[in-house]
Short mmCIF file of C-alpha atoms in Angstrom, two decimals:
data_model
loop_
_atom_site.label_atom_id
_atom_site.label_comp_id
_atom_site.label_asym_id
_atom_site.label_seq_id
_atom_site.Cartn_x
_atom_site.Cartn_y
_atom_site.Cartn_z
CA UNK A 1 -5.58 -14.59 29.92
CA UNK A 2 -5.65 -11.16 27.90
CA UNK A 3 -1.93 -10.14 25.95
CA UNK A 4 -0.37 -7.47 28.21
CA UNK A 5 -1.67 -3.89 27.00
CA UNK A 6 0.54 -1.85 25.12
CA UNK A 7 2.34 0.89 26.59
CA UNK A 8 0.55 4.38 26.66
CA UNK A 9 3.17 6.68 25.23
CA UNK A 10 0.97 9.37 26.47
CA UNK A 11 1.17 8.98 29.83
CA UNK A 12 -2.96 7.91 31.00
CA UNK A 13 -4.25 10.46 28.72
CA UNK A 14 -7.58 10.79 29.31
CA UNK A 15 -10.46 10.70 27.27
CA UNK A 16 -10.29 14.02 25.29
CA UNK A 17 -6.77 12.46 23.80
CA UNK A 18 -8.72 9.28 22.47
CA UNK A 19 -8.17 10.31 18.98
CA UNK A 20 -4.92 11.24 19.34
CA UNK A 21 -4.08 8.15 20.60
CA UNK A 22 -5.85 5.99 18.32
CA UNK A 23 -3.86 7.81 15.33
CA UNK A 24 -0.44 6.77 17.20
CA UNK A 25 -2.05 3.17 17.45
CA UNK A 26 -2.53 2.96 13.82
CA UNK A 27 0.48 4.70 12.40
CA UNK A 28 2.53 2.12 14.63
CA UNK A 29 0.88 -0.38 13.10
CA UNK A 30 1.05 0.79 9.65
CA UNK A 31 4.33 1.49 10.21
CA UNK A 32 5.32 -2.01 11.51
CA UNK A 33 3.56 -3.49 8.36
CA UNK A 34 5.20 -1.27 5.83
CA UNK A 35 8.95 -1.67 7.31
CA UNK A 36 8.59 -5.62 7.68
CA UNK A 37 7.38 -6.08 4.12
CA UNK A 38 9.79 -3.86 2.85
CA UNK A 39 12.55 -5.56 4.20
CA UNK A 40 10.90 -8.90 2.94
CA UNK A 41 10.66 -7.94 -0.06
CA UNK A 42 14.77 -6.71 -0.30
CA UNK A 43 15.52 -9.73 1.88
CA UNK A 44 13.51 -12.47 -0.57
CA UNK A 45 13.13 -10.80 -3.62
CA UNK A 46 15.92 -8.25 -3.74
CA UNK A 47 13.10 -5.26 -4.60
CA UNK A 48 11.13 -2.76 -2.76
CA UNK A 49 7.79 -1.35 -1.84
CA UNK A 50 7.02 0.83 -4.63
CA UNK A 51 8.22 -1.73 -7.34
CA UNK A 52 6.08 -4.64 -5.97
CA UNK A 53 2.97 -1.32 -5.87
CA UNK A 54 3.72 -0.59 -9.60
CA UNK A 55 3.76 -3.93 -10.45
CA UNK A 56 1.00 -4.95 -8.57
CA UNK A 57 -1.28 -2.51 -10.25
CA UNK A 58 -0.14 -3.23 -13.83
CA UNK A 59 -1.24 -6.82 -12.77
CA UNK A 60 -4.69 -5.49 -12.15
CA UNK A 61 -4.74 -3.56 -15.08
CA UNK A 62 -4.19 -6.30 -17.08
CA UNK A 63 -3.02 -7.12 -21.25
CA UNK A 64 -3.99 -2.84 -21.48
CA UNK A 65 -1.88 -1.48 -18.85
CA UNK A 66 -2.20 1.38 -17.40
CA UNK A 67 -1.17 4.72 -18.64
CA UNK A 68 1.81 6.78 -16.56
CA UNK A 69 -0.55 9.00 -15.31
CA UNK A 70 -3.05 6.63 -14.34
CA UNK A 71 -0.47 4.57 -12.43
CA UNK A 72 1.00 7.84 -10.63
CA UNK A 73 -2.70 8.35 -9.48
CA UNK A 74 -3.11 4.54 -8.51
CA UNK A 75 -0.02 5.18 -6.40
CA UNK A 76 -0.42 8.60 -5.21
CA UNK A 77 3.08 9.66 -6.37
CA UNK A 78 4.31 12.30 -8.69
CA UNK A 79 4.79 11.17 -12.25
CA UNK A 80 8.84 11.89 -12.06
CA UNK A 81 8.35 9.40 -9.48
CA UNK A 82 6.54 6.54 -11.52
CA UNK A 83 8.95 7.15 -14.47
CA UNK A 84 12.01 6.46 -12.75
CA UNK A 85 10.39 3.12 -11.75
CA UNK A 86 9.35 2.52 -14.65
CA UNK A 87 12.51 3.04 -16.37
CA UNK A 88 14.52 0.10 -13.97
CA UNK A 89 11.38 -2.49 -14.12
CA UNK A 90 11.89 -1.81 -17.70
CA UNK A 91 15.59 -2.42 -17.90
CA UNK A 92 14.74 -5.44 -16.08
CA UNK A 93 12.40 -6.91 -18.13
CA UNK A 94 9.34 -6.83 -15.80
CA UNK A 95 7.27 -4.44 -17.92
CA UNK A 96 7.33 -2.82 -21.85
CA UNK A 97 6.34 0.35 -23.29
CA UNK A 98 2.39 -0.45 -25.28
CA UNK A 99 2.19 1.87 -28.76
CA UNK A 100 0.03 4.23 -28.83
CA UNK A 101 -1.35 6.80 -31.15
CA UNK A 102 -0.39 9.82 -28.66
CA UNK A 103 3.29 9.44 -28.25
CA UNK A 104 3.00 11.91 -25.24
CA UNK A 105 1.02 9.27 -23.64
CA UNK A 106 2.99 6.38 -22.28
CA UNK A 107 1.18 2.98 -21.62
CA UNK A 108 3.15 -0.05 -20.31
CA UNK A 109 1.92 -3.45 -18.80
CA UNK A 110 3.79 -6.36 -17.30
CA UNK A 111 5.34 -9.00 -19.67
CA UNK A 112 5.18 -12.13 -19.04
CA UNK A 113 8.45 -12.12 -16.88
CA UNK A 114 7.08 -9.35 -14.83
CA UNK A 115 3.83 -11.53 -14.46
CA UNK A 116 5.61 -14.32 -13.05
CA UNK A 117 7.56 -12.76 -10.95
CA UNK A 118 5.13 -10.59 -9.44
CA UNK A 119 2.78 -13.51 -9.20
CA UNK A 120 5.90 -14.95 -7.04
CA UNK A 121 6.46 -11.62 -4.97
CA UNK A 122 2.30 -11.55 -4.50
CA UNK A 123 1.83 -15.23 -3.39
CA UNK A 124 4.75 -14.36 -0.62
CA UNK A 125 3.21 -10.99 0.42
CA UNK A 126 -0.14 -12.07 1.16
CA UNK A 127 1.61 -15.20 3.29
CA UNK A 128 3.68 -12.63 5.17
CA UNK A 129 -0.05 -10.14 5.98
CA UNK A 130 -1.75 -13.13 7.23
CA UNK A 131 0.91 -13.82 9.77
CA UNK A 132 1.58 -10.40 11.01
CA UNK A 133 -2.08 -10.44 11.40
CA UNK A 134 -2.93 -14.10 12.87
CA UNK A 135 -3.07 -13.15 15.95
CA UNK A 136 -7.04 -11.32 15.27
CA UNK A 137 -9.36 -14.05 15.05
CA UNK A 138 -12.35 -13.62 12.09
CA UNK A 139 -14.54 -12.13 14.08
CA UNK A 140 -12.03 -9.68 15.41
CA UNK A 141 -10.38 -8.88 11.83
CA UNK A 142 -14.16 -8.84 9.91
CA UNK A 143 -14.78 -6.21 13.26
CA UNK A 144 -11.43 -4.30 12.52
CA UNK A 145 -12.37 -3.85 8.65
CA UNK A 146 -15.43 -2.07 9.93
CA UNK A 147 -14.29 -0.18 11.76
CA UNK A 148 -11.89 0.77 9.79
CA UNK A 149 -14.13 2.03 7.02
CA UNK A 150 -15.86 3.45 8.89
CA UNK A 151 -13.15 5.39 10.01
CA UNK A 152 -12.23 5.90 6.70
CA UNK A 153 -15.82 7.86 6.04
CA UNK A 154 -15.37 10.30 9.04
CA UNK A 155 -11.71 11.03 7.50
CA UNK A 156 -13.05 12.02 4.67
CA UNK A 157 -16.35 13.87 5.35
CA UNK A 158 -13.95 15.97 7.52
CA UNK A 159 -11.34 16.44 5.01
CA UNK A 160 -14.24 17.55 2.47
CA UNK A 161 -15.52 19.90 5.01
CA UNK A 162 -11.91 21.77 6.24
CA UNK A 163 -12.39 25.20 4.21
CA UNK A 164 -9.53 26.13 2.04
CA UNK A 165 -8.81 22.64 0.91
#
């Protein structure tokens, strides 16, 4: 027996709304995600989103860190935005300032208290994807990623052709 179908907030829209309504399908989803690990990560680990994203990508970045600017671009927010964070994971001893010769540019990586606990706040985030998302069997979630990049291509071939962008 299939799982009841979602409700159509549109109303039976017909075909010509398909894209419309397979934007609302994903930004619900996305949405869902994004609020439940949120308040996860408050709930478990008393921090938020864009902490756990900053630390995350120091982790990839490894013993060289990342620049400010590099990590603003990794996180597609302004750099006001990523020094702010940086300032409180600082103060809380997740990350440290690297010298440099420029002292315009800022580097910073995770210390070794920010690598534990973000190893900690990691292990419990990809436990908390894979059961919002047990419910897609391999074949359905290897089917999804396809799609999904492929999606991804069409958004932006048709972002790269809009004029005046």
């Amino acid at each position: 027996m299939s799982p009841p179908a979602l409700p159509d907030r549109l109303g039976g829209a017909p075909d010509s709304k398909r894209s419309l309504r397979l934007w609302l399908r994903l930004l619900t989803c996305t949405t869902t995600i994004e609020q439940t690990i949120s308040q996860r990560l408050r709930d478990d680990f008393g921090s938020t989103l864009p902490r756990f994203d900053m630390l995350s990508a120091l982790d990839r970045a490894g013993e060289g860190g990342l620049t400010m600017g590099e990590v603003s671009r990794m996180l597609m927010v302004s750099n006001g935005n990523v020094t702010g964070l940086a300032q409180r994971l600082k103060a809380d001893g997740l990350i440290e300032h690297l010298p440099g010769a420029d002292r315009r540019v800022q580097r910073v990586r995770l210390t070794a208290t920010g690598r534990g606990r973000f190893a900690a706040m990691a292990a419990a985030h990809e436990h908390w994807i894979e059961t919002l998302l047990a419910d897609l069997t391999g074949p359905e979630a290897d089917d999804l990623i396809r799609l999904l990049e492929q999606t991804k291509r069409s958004l932006r071939s048709a972002i790269h052709e809009e004029p005046n962008r």
